[in-house]
Coordinates of C-alpha atoms in Angstrom, one line a residue:
M1 CA 60.1 204.3 172.1
P2 CA 62.1 201.0 173.1
Q3 CA 59.9 197.9 173.8
H4 CA 59.5 196.1 177.3
V5 CA 61.2 192.9 177.2
P6 CA 60.0 190.7 180.0
A7 CA 62.5 189.3 182.8
P8 CA 62.8 185.1 181.8
V9 CA 61.4 183.1 184.1
G10 CA 63.5 180.3 185.2
R11 CA 67.5 179.3 184.1
D12 CA 66.5 178.8 180.0
A13 CA 63.5 180.3 179.5
G14 CA 63.8 182.9 176.5
A15 CA 67.7 183.2 177.5
A16 CA 69.9 184.3 174.9
P17 CA 73.2 182.5 174.2
P18 CA 76.4 183.6 176.0
S19 CA 78.8 185.5 174.0
G20 CA 82.3 183.9 173.9
P21 CA 83.7 180.4 174.1
P22 CA 81.9 177.9 176.0
P23 CA 82.5 177.6 179.7
A24 CA 85.0 175.0 180.7
E25 CA 83.3 171.7 182.2
A26 CA 83.4 171.5 186.0
P27 CA 86.1 168.8 187.3
G28 CA 84.8 165.4 187.3
R29 CA 81.9 166.1 185.2
T30 CA 81.2 163.5 182.3
P31 CA 81.1 165.3 179.1
R32 CA 77.8 165.9 177.5
R33 CA 77.4 163.3 174.6
R34 CA 76.4 164.9 171.0
P35 CA 73.0 164.0 169.8
G36 CA 72.7 161.2 167.7
A37 CA 76.1 159.9 168.8
P38 CA 76.0 156.2 170.4
G39 CA 76.7 155.6 173.8
P40 CA 79.7 153.4 175.0
G41 CA 77.0 150.6 175.2
A42 CA 76.2 150.7 171.6
L43 CA 79.4 151.5 170.5
L44 CA 80.7 148.2 172.4
T45 CA 77.7 146.4 170.8
R46 CA 78.6 147.4 167.4
L47 CA 82.6 147.0 167.4
S48 CA 82.1 143.6 169.2
L49 CA 79.8 142.2 166.1
L50 CA 82.3 143.5 163.6
L51 CA 85.3 142.0 165.3
A52 CA 83.8 138.8 165.7
A53 CA 83.0 138.7 162.0
G54 CA 86.6 139.8 161.4
L55 CA 87.6 136.8 163.6
W56 CA 85.3 134.6 161.7
I57 CA 86.0 135.1 158.6
S58 CA 90.1 135.3 159.1
S59 CA 89.8 131.7 160.5
L60 CA 88.3 130.4 157.4
P61 CA 91.3 129.6 155.3
H62 CA 92.7 127.9 158.3
V63 CA 90.1 125.3 159.0
G64 CA 91.9 121.9 158.3
F65 CA 88.7 120.1 157.4
R66 CA 90.4 117.7 154.6
S67 CA 92.9 116.7 157.3
M68 CA 90.5 115.6 160.4
G69 CA 91.7 113.1 162.8
E70 CA 89.6 111.4 165.8
Y71 CA 88.3 114.7 167.1
G72 CA 86.9 115.7 164.1
L73 CA 86.7 119.5 163.5
L74 CA 87.3 120.5 167.2
D75 CA 91.3 120.1 166.6
R76 CA 91.1 121.6 163.1
L77 CA 89.2 124.9 164.1
P78 CA 92.1 127.8 164.6
L79 CA 92.1 129.7 167.6
T80 CA 90.3 132.9 165.8
Y81 CA 87.3 130.7 165.2
Y82 CA 87.1 130.2 169.1
L83 CA 87.8 133.9 169.9
S84 CA 84.9 134.8 167.3
L85 CA 82.6 132.8 169.4
L86 CA 83.8 134.3 172.6
V87 CA 83.4 138.1 171.3
L88 CA 80.1 137.1 170.0
T89 CA 79.0 136.1 173.5
A90 CA 80.6 139.4 174.9
G91 CA 78.6 141.5 172.2
F92 CA 75.3 139.7 172.7
L93 CA 75.3 140.3 176.7
A94 CA 75.9 143.9 175.7
A95 CA 73.1 143.8 173.5
L96 CA 70.9 142.5 176.0
R97 CA 71.3 145.7 178.0
R98 CA 69.9 147.5 175.1
A99 CA 67.0 144.8 174.3
G100 CA 64.1 146.6 175.1
T101 CA 64.7 149.8 173.1
A102 CA 66.7 148.2 170.1
P103 CA 65.7 144.4 169.7
W104 CA 67.2 144.1 166.2
W105 CA 70.6 144.3 168.0
P106 CA 70.3 140.9 169.9
A107 CA 68.7 139.5 166.6
L108 CA 71.5 140.4 164.7
Y109 CA 74.0 138.6 167.2
C110 CA 71.6 135.5 167.1
A111 CA 71.8 135.6 163.4
A112 CA 75.4 135.9 163.6
L113 CA 76.1 133.0 166.3
L114 CA 73.7 130.8 163.7
M115 CA 76.2 131.5 161.0
A116 CA 79.4 131.2 163.1
L117 CA 78.1 127.8 164.6
K118 CA 76.8 125.9 161.6
G119 CA 78.1 128.1 158.5
V120 CA 81.6 126.6 158.2
P121 CA 80.4 124.0 156.3
A122 CA 78.7 125.8 153.9
V123 CA 81.3 128.1 153.3
L124 CA 84.0 125.5 152.9
Y125 CA 83.2 122.1 152.1
D126 CA 83.6 120.7 148.6
S127 CA 81.0 117.8 149.0
E128 CA 77.9 117.2 150.5
R129 CA 77.8 117.3 154.6
Y130 CA 75.8 114.3 156.0
P131 CA 76.9 111.5 153.6
W132 CA 73.3 110.0 154.0
A133 CA 72.1 113.5 153.1
S134 CA 72.8 112.3 149.6
K135 CA 69.5 110.1 149.6
H136 CA 67.4 113.1 149.5
D137 CA 69.1 114.4 146.6
A138 CA 68.6 111.0 144.8
V139 CA 65.0 111.1 145.9
I140 CA 64.8 115.2 144.2
D141 CA 66.7 114.2 141.1
H142 CA 64.0 111.2 140.5
L143 CA 61.1 113.2 140.8
L144 CA 62.6 115.9 138.5
A145 CA 63.6 112.7 135.9
N146 CA 60.6 111.0 136.1
G147 CA 57.9 113.7 137.2
E148 CA 56.4 111.4 139.5
L149 CA 56.8 109.5 142.8
R150 CA 55.6 105.8 143.3
P151 CA 54.0 105.7 147.0
G152 CA 52.3 102.4 146.3
Q153 CA 55.8 100.5 145.6
G154 CA 58.2 99.4 148.2
L155 CA 61.2 100.8 146.8
S156 CA 65.0 99.3 147.9
G157 CA 67.0 101.2 150.5
N158 CA 64.0 101.9 153.0
M159 CA 63.3 104.7 150.2
S160 CA 59.3 104.3 150.6
A161 CA 58.9 106.8 153.4
Y162 CA 59.9 109.5 150.9
D163 CA 57.7 108.7 148.1
Q164 CA 54.7 108.1 150.4
W165 CA 55.4 111.5 152.3
P166 CA 56.7 113.7 148.9
G167 CA 56.0 117.1 149.8
F168 CA 59.4 118.3 151.0
F169 CA 61.1 116.9 147.5
T170 CA 58.3 118.5 145.7
L171 CA 59.0 121.6 147.2
N172 CA 62.8 121.2 146.3
G173 CA 62.3 120.1 142.9
G174 CA 60.7 123.4 142.4
L175 CA 63.6 125.1 144.0
V176 CA 65.7 123.5 141.7
R177 CA 64.2 124.5 138.6
T178 CA 63.3 127.9 139.8
F179 CA 67.3 128.3 140.5
G180 CA 68.4 126.7 137.5
V181 CA 70.9 124.4 139.3
D182 CA 71.8 121.0 138.6
G183 CA 70.7 119.5 142.0
A184 CA 70.1 120.0 145.5
T185 CA 73.7 119.8 146.4
A186 CA 74.0 123.4 145.1
Y187 CA 72.6 124.4 148.5
L188 CA 72.2 121.5 150.4
N189 CA 75.2 122.3 153.2
W190 CA 73.0 126.1 153.4
A191 CA 70.2 124.3 154.9
P192 CA 70.9 124.3 158.7
V193 CA 71.7 128.2 158.3
V194 CA 68.8 128.8 156.4
L195 CA 66.4 126.7 158.5
G196 CA 67.8 128.6 161.5
L197 CA 67.3 131.9 159.9
L198 CA 63.5 131.1 159.1
M199 CA 63.2 129.6 162.7
M200 CA 64.1 133.0 164.3
P201 CA 61.1 134.7 163.8
V202 CA 58.6 131.7 164.8
L203 CA 60.2 131.3 168.1
V204 CA 60.4 135.0 168.9
L205 CA 56.8 134.8 168.4
L206 CA 56.3 131.8 170.5
Y207 CA 58.1 133.3 173.2
R208 CA 56.8 136.8 173.1
T209 CA 53.0 135.6 173.6
F210 CA 54.7 134.3 177.2
S211 CA 56.9 137.1 178.1
E212 CA 57.5 140.9 177.4
D213 CA 60.9 141.1 178.5
W214 CA 63.1 141.2 175.4
R215 CA 66.1 139.9 177.3
L216 CA 64.5 136.7 178.3
V217 CA 63.1 136.2 174.6
W218 CA 66.7 136.7 172.7
T219 CA 68.3 134.6 175.5
A220 CA 65.8 131.9 174.7
V221 CA 66.4 132.1 171.3
W222 CA 70.4 131.8 172.0
I223 CA 70.3 128.9 174.3
F224 CA 68.0 127.1 171.6
Q225 CA 70.4 127.7 168.8
L226 CA 73.3 126.4 171.2
A227 CA 71.3 123.4 172.4
N228 CA 70.4 122.4 168.9
W229 CA 73.3 120.2 168.3
V230 CA 71.0 117.1 167.1
G231 CA 71.7 117.8 163.5
Q232 CA 68.2 117.5 162.3
D233 CA 68.3 120.6 160.4
Y234 CA 70.0 119.5 157.4
L235 CA 68.5 119.4 154.1
A236 CA 65.7 116.9 155.1
P237 CA 62.2 116.6 156.0
Q238 CA 62.5 116.9 159.6
G239 CA 63.9 119.9 159.2
L240 CA 61.0 121.4 157.4
A241 CA 58.4 119.7 159.1
Y242 CA 59.7 120.9 162.6
L243 CA 59.5 124.5 161.3
L244 CA 55.8 124.1 160.5
H245 CA 55.3 122.3 163.8
L246 CA 56.5 125.4 165.6
A247 CA 54.3 127.6 163.1
V248 CA 51.5 125.9 164.1
L249 CA 52.2 125.9 167.7
A250 CA 52.5 130.0 167.7
V251 CA 49.5 130.5 166.1
V252 CA 47.7 128.3 168.4
V253 CA 49.0 129.9 171.5
R254 CA 48.1 133.5 170.5
H255 CA 44.9 132.6 168.4
F256 CA 43.0 130.2 170.5
V257 CA 42.4 131.3 174.0
R258 CA 39.2 130.4 175.1
P259 CA 36.6 133.4 176.9
G260 CA 37.0 133.5 180.7
S261 CA 39.8 130.8 181.1
A262 CA 42.7 132.9 181.9
G263 CA 41.4 134.0 185.9
R264 CA 44.2 135.6 187.8
L265 CA 46.5 135.9 184.7
R266 CA 44.6 138.5 183.6
S267 CA 46.0 140.8 186.5
R268 CA 49.1 142.4 186.0
A269 CA 49.8 142.2 189.5
W270 CA 49.4 138.7 189.7
L271 CA 51.8 137.9 186.7
D272 CA 55.7 137.8 187.1
P273 CA 57.4 141.0 186.1
A274 CA 58.4 139.5 182.6
A275 CA 55.2 137.7 181.6
A276 CA 53.4 139.0 179.0
G277 CA 49.3 139.3 179.6
V278 CA 47.3 136.4 178.1
P279 CA 46.4 137.1 174.6
P280 CA 42.6 138.3 174.0
P281 CA 40.1 135.7 174.0
T282 CA 38.6 134.4 170.9
G283 CA 35.1 133.2 170.2
T284 CA 33.7 130.0 168.8
R285 CA 33.7 131.5 165.3
Q286 CA 37.0 133.0 165.5
R287 CA 38.4 129.9 166.6
A288 CA 37.0 127.9 163.9
I289 CA 38.0 130.4 161.3
A290 CA 41.8 129.9 162.3
T291 CA 41.3 126.8 162.5
M292 CA 40.5 126.8 158.7
V293 CA 43.6 128.9 158.3
L294 CA 45.5 126.3 160.1
V295 CA 44.5 123.6 157.9
P296 CA 46.9 123.9 155.2
L297 CA 49.9 124.1 157.4
I298 CA 48.8 120.9 159.2
V299 CA 48.4 119.2 156.0
A300 CA 51.9 120.6 154.5
V301 CA 53.2 118.9 158.0
N302 CA 51.6 115.6 156.9
A303 CA 52.7 115.9 153.2
V304 CA 56.6 116.4 154.9
H305 CA 57.3 113.6 157.3
Q306 CA 55.6 111.2 159.0
L307 CA 56.7 111.9 162.7
T308 CA 56.0 115.2 163.0
P309 CA 52.4 115.0 162.8
V310 CA 52.3 112.7 165.9
M311 CA 54.4 115.1 167.9
L312 CA 52.2 117.9 166.8
C313 CA 49.2 115.8 167.9
V314 CA 50.3 114.8 171.6
T315 CA 51.3 118.5 172.0
L316 CA 47.8 120.1 171.1
L317 CA 46.2 117.0 173.3
A318 CA 48.8 118.4 176.2
F319 CA 47.5 122.1 175.3
N320 CA 44.0 120.7 175.9
L321 CA 44.7 119.6 179.6
T322 CA 44.6 123.6 180.2
R323 CA 41.6 125.7 180.4
R324 CA 43.1 128.4 178.4
Y325 CA 43.6 126.2 175.2
R326 CA 41.0 123.5 175.7
N327 CA 40.3 122.9 171.9
P328 CA 39.0 119.6 170.8
G329 CA 37.9 120.7 167.8
L330 CA 41.5 121.8 166.7
L331 CA 43.0 118.0 168.0
A332 CA 40.2 116.3 166.2
V333 CA 41.0 118.2 162.7
A334 CA 44.8 117.4 163.1
V335 CA 44.0 113.8 164.4
L336 CA 41.8 113.4 161.2
I337 CA 44.4 114.8 158.8
M338 CA 47.0 112.7 160.0
L339 CA 45.2 109.5 159.6
A340 CA 43.6 110.4 156.1
W341 CA 47.2 110.9 155.1
D342 CA 48.6 107.6 156.8
L343 CA 45.9 105.6 155.3
T344 CA 46.3 106.6 151.9
M345 CA 49.4 108.0 150.4
G346 CA 51.4 106.9 153.7
R347 CA 49.3 103.2 154.1
P348 CA 52.3 100.8 153.0
L349 CA 54.9 101.9 155.8
F350 CA 52.1 103.0 158.3
T351 CA 50.7 99.3 158.4
E352 CA 54.2 98.0 158.4
T353 CA 55.1 100.3 161.5
L354 CA 52.0 98.9 163.2
G355 CA 53.0 95.5 162.8
T356 CA 56.3 96.3 164.5
L357 CA 54.4 97.9 167.7
R358 CA 53.9 94.8 169.3
E359 CA 57.9 94.5 169.6
S360 CA 58.6 98.3 170.9
L361 CA 55.8 98.9 172.6
G362 CA 57.1 99.4 176.2
Q363 CA 60.6 98.6 175.7
L364 CA 62.1 102.1 177.3
T365 CA 65.6 101.0 177.1
R366 CA 65.6 99.8 173.5
N367 CA 63.3 102.8 172.4
S368 CA 65.6 105.4 174.1
R369 CA 69.2 104.2 172.8
A370 CA 71.0 106.0 170.0
G371 CA 71.5 104.5 166.8
Y372 CA 71.8 100.7 166.0
A373 CA 74.4 99.9 168.5
G374 CA 74.4 102.7 171.0
Q375 CA 78.0 102.5 171.8
L376 CA 80.2 105.1 170.2
T377 CA 83.8 104.1 169.9
G378 CA 86.8 106.3 169.4
A379 CA 88.2 109.3 171.1
G380 CA 86.0 112.0 168.8
P381 CA 82.9 110.2 168.9
E382 CA 82.8 109.3 172.6
L383 CA 83.7 112.7 173.4
A384 CA 80.7 113.9 171.2
G385 CA 78.7 111.4 173.1
R386 CA 79.5 112.6 176.7
A387 CA 79.5 116.4 175.8
S388 CA 75.6 115.9 174.5
V389 CA 74.6 114.1 177.2
L390 CA 75.9 117.0 179.4
M391 CA 74.4 119.5 177.1
V392 CA 71.0 117.6 177.6
L393 CA 71.3 117.8 181.7
A394 CA 72.4 121.6 181.5
V395 CA 69.3 122.9 179.7
A396 CA 67.1 120.4 181.7
A397 CA 68.6 121.4 185.0
L398 CA 68.1 125.3 184.2
A399 CA 64.6 124.7 183.2
C400 CA 64.0 123.2 186.5
A401 CA 65.7 126.0 188.3
A402 CA 63.0 128.2 186.4
L403 CA 60.1 126.2 188.2
L404 CA 61.5 127.0 191.5
L405 CA 62.6 130.5 190.9
R406 CA 59.9 131.8 188.3
R407 CA 57.2 130.1 189.4
R408 CA 54.4 132.9 188.6
L409 CA 56.0 133.0 185.1
V410 CA 56.0 128.9 185.0
H411 CA 52.1 129.5 185.5
S412 CA 51.8 132.4 182.7
A413 CA 53.3 129.8 180.5
L414 CA 52.4 126.5 181.5
P415 CA 51.6 125.5 177.8
L416 CA 55.2 125.7 176.7
L417 CA 56.1 123.2 179.8
L418 CA 53.4 121.3 178.4
A419 CA 54.9 121.3 174.9
S420 CA 58.4 120.2 176.3
A421 CA 57.0 117.4 178.3
A422 CA 54.4 116.1 175.6
P423 CA 56.6 114.0 173.3
V424 CA 58.7 112.4 175.8
P425 CA 55.6 109.5 176.1
L426 CA 56.5 108.3 172.8
F427 CA 59.8 106.6 174.3
V428 CA 57.0 103.7 175.3
V429 CA 55.8 103.4 171.7
N430 CA 58.8 102.9 169.4
D431 CA 62.4 103.5 169.3
Y432 CA 62.0 105.1 165.3
G433 CA 65.1 103.4 164.0
G434 CA 67.5 104.7 166.7
E435 CA 66.5 108.2 166.5
M436 CA 63.7 108.5 169.0
L437 CA 65.8 110.0 171.7
F438 CA 67.0 112.6 169.3
R439 CA 63.7 113.6 168.0
V440 CA 62.2 113.6 171.8
Y441 CA 64.9 116.1 172.6
L442 CA 64.6 118.5 169.6
F443 CA 60.6 118.4 170.2
A444 CA 61.0 119.5 174.0
L445 CA 64.0 121.9 173.4
P446 CA 62.0 125.5 172.5
G447 CA 60.2 125.3 175.7
A448 CA 63.2 124.0 177.7
A449 CA 65.3 126.7 176.2
F450 CA 62.8 129.4 177.2
F451 CA 62.7 128.3 180.9
A452 CA 66.6 127.9 180.8
A453 CA 66.6 131.3 179.7
A454 CA 64.2 132.3 182.7
A455 CA 66.6 130.8 185.2
L456 CA 69.3 133.0 184.2
V457 CA 67.8 136.6 183.2
P458 CA 66.9 138.3 186.1
A459 CA 63.2 139.7 186.2
A460 CA 63.2 143.4 185.6
G461 CA 61.4 145.8 188.2
G462 CA 58.8 143.9 190.3
A463 CA 57.9 145.1 193.8
G464 CA 56.6 143.5 196.9
A465 CA 56.4 139.6 196.2
H466 CA 57.9 140.4 192.8
R467 CA 60.8 141.8 193.9
V468 CA 64.0 140.2 193.0
R469 CA 66.8 140.6 195.8
P470 CA 69.8 142.3 195.0
A471 CA 71.7 139.3 195.9
V472 CA 70.1 136.9 193.6
R473 CA 70.1 139.6 191.1
R474 CA 73.9 139.7 191.2
V475 CA 74.2 136.0 191.2
R476 CA 71.9 135.5 187.8
A477 CA 74.1 138.5 186.3
L478 CA 77.0 136.4 186.7
A479 CA 75.7 133.0 186.0
L480 CA 74.4 134.2 182.4
P481 CA 78.0 135.1 180.8
V482 CA 79.0 131.9 182.5
V483 CA 76.4 129.3 181.4
L484 CA 76.4 130.6 177.6
T485 CA 80.1 130.3 177.8
A486 CA 80.0 126.7 178.6
L487 CA 76.9 125.8 176.4
T488 CA 78.9 127.4 173.4
A489 CA 82.0 124.9 174.7
G490 CA 79.4 122.0 174.9
F491 CA 78.2 122.7 171.8
L492 CA 81.3 122.2 169.5
P493 CA 82.0 118.8 170.4
S494 CA 78.4 117.7 170.2
Y495 CA 78.2 119.2 166.9
Y496 CA 81.6 118.8 165.6
G497 CA 83.1 115.7 167.4
K498 CA 82.2 113.0 164.9
E499 CA 82.8 115.3 161.9
R500 CA 85.0 112.9 160.3
M501 CA 81.6 110.8 159.3
N502 CA 80.1 113.7 158.1
Y503 CA 82.8 115.1 155.2
T504 CA 83.6 112.6 152.8
P505 CA 86.1 113.6 150.0
P506 CA 84.9 114.2 146.3
A507 CA 86.8 111.3 145.1
E508 CA 85.0 109.2 147.0
T509 CA 82.1 110.5 145.8
A510 CA 83.2 110.1 142.0
L511 CA 84.3 106.3 143.1
V512 CA 80.8 105.5 144.1
T513 CA 78.9 107.5 141.3
R514 CA 81.1 105.6 138.8
T515 CA 80.0 102.4 140.2
L516 CA 76.5 103.1 140.3
D517 CA 76.1 104.4 136.7
A518 CA 77.9 101.3 135.5
A519 CA 75.9 99.0 137.4
P520 CA 72.8 96.8 135.5
D521 CA 69.5 97.4 136.2
G522 CA 68.6 95.2 139.0
A523 CA 71.7 94.9 140.5
L524 CA 72.1 94.5 144.3
I525 CA 74.3 97.1 145.8
L526 CA 76.1 95.8 148.8
A527 CA 77.6 98.1 151.8
T528 CA 78.2 98.0 155.2
T529 CA 76.1 100.5 156.0
G530 CA 73.8 103.7 153.8
S531 CA 76.0 106.5 155.5
F532 CA 78.3 107.0 152.4
P533 CA 78.1 109.6 149.3
Q534 CA 75.6 108.8 146.4
A535 CA 74.4 105.4 148.5
L536 CA 71.2 105.7 147.0
H537 CA 72.1 106.9 143.6
H538 CA 69.6 105.2 140.8
Y539 CA 67.6 104.1 143.8
D540 CA 64.6 103.3 141.6
R541 CA 66.8 100.8 139.3
L542 CA 69.2 99.2 141.8
E543 CA 68.6 97.4 145.2
H544 CA 70.5 98.0 148.3
W545 CA 71.5 95.6 151.3
F546 CA 73.3 97.5 154.2
F547 CA 74.6 94.5 155.8
A548 CA 76.1 95.8 159.1
E549 CA 73.2 97.9 159.9
Q550 CA 72.4 95.3 163.3
E551 CA 73.5 94.7 166.3
L552 CA 77.3 94.2 167.2
P553 CA 77.0 90.5 168.0
G554 CA 75.5 89.6 164.6
N555 CA 78.4 91.7 162.9
V556 CA 81.1 89.6 164.9
E557 CA 79.8 86.8 163.6
M558 CA 79.7 88.0 160.3
L559 CA 83.3 88.9 160.3
K560 CA 84.5 85.3 161.1
D561 CA 83.8 84.9 157.3
P562 CA 82.3 87.4 155.3
A563 CA 82.6 85.9 152.0
H564 CA 80.6 83.0 152.9
Y565 CA 78.3 85.5 155.3
L566 CA 77.1 87.4 152.3
A567 CA 77.4 84.7 149.3
T568 CA 74.7 82.6 151.2
R569 CA 72.1 85.1 151.7
L570 CA 72.2 86.3 148.4
P571 CA 69.3 84.9 145.7
P572 CA 70.3 82.7 142.9
G573 CA 71.3 84.5 139.8
T574 CA 71.9 87.7 141.6
T575 CA 74.7 90.4 140.0
A576 CA 76.0 92.2 143.1
F577 CA 78.3 94.9 144.0
V578 CA 80.3 95.1 147.3
I579 CA 81.2 99.3 147.9
L580 CA 83.4 99.3 150.7
T581 CA 84.5 103.5 151.2
R582 CA 86.5 105.2 153.7
T583 CA 83.4 107.1 154.9
Q584 CA 82.1 103.4 156.1
D585 CA 85.0 102.6 157.7
V586 CA 84.7 105.9 159.9
Y587 CA 81.0 105.4 160.7
T588 CA 80.9 101.8 161.4
A589 CA 83.9 102.6 163.8
G590 CA 82.5 105.6 165.3
E591 CA 79.0 104.4 165.7
G592 CA 80.2 101.1 167.3
L593 CA 79.0 98.8 164.4
L594 CA 82.2 97.0 163.9
P595 CA 84.9 96.2 166.5
P596 CA 88.1 98.0 165.9
G597 CA 89.8 96.8 162.9
G598 CA 86.7 95.1 161.7
F599 CA 86.3 96.8 158.5
A600 CA 90.0 96.6 157.7
A601 CA 89.7 92.8 158.1
L602 CA 86.3 92.6 156.2
T603 CA 87.8 94.6 153.0
R604 CA 90.7 92.3 153.2
D605 CA 89.1 89.1 153.5
L606 CA 86.2 89.9 150.7
S607 CA 89.0 91.3 148.3
A608 CA 90.9 87.9 148.9
S609 CA 88.0 85.6 148.3
P610 CA 87.7 83.9 144.8
L611 CA 83.9 84.7 145.2
F612 CA 84.6 88.3 144.7
H613 CA 86.5 90.5 142.1
V614 CA 87.8 93.6 142.6
V615 CA 86.5 96.0 140.0
E616 CA 87.9 99.2 141.1
R617 CA 90.5 100.0 144.1
T618 CA 91.4 103.8 145.1
D619 CA 92.8 105.7 147.7
H620 CA 89.1 105.9 149.1
G621 CA 87.8 102.7 148.5
V622 CA 87.3 99.5 146.7
V623 CA 84.5 98.0 144.7
L624 CA 84.2 94.4 144.1
R625 CA 81.6 92.4 141.9
Y626 CA 79.8 89.2 143.2
D627 CA 78.5 87.1 140.1
S628 CA 76.1 84.4 141.3
P629 CA 77.1 80.9 140.2

């Protein structure tokens, strides 16, 4: 007896598949995508990344870094390199559309951007980028050879700062031993890429504390990388200390919220659609435990660098201006650790710095200048100077626009705004050797990049008071690719416009190394500036005087009779060597330390003087010896 089969309910319920060929698609209907196959957006994201990588790799053999002219690398980078950056930008914008469901694609693009922007010297250069970075390698070599540093001794070449804050060099000494390489030069040029990659998750953690919108978060990381042209991420204590500084701030904003302090920020209805809810409050005991967890990080910051602990303390002080992060205990711990280090290991330089505050305190114009002379000369350096100023103004203008357009987001992310403003008062205190301008910008950048991204990325969703008008959304959608492309165009001259100062031919390095290896103990090494390769090689047994690192009028006076100028200022019985190299020529001209033609005149006059005798002359420089009568 046949079983009764109930009729299916609805179109597909229990229906048997029809026999025969599938029906043809109706005209105008989009064919169904096979399950698991990437959609058009995903395919565009993948292909753009592969195309950008192919263009970048193919451009490398055509980068003429050995024949740079006035514009540094700008006119030595082939068209395919610039195309790779445009393709990367387009692919990143496509990846942002899927950032909420696939945030790893914007992350890959940010890592690729970092490599594209700063990986060229790491892959191509046959010598250290930034000649002055060789002094850090010299300290590491000294530490490995002697097993100790000497913080109590005033070593030559202003090296006492490195001996009194040795954490960075101790870490790198361990890395050199671990990798089994001859020295830090083996990986020195990769520092900007490595530090940038390590900084990405820290920035994401910091930004996600204040925003749930992955598009905003990754755009902020992208802008941070484009705006980080100041060159403080090479193999130096500042780069490592900066990373640790941001790590401390990321922990503070997530784990130091006081109970009952958030107020309206606990209400989703009051927050900006992109804003994240305030992290859960922590009690006194939890904050005390978190403080103990942060103590090793804060100690590490103090062991690595002398300025970063000051920046950390002023930022924590700014956080205390809000009820949400009013934690005087953590601030007191940070200040006590800083003072403990400054009054013990760093006491010689700390007391010396205090003695100079009377001259620099309140000198805003002097403290905010760039470098010794503050006057870039030459087509490339001048272009780099103008581009860097425009970059600062652009990021600042975007951040200010966010203060008007995203006021509710600004209110919930107020700690980031305070963190950006906190370093600015340091202009009143000191010029930090002509670098305070760059350091203030660097420490203000994370917060500024976040608000710049907030001005460009339209809020997703929202209703009522949070609703974004369609016209505003369209303007922002157009502004985002335009601004990112403009920032990319601004980064390149800011970072590579003065590249002739940063690349040194290996033959010049060999000339300097031969001279310093042969110099007797206690000899005095003279040069116009310390910005040349191996300038402080054997710094523990040689003395140094970089006689042109002063105001331009003093150098103009010196050029009238350089032989007499130097001879009358050398102690009796001194054995001195004058090293004048091509890199010094480029640096003193570009930074405005010497007038046009001044380096050539200096070299000619010293070589012709009977007080100085030529020891060696090559295409890359000349070495002269002075023997005191």
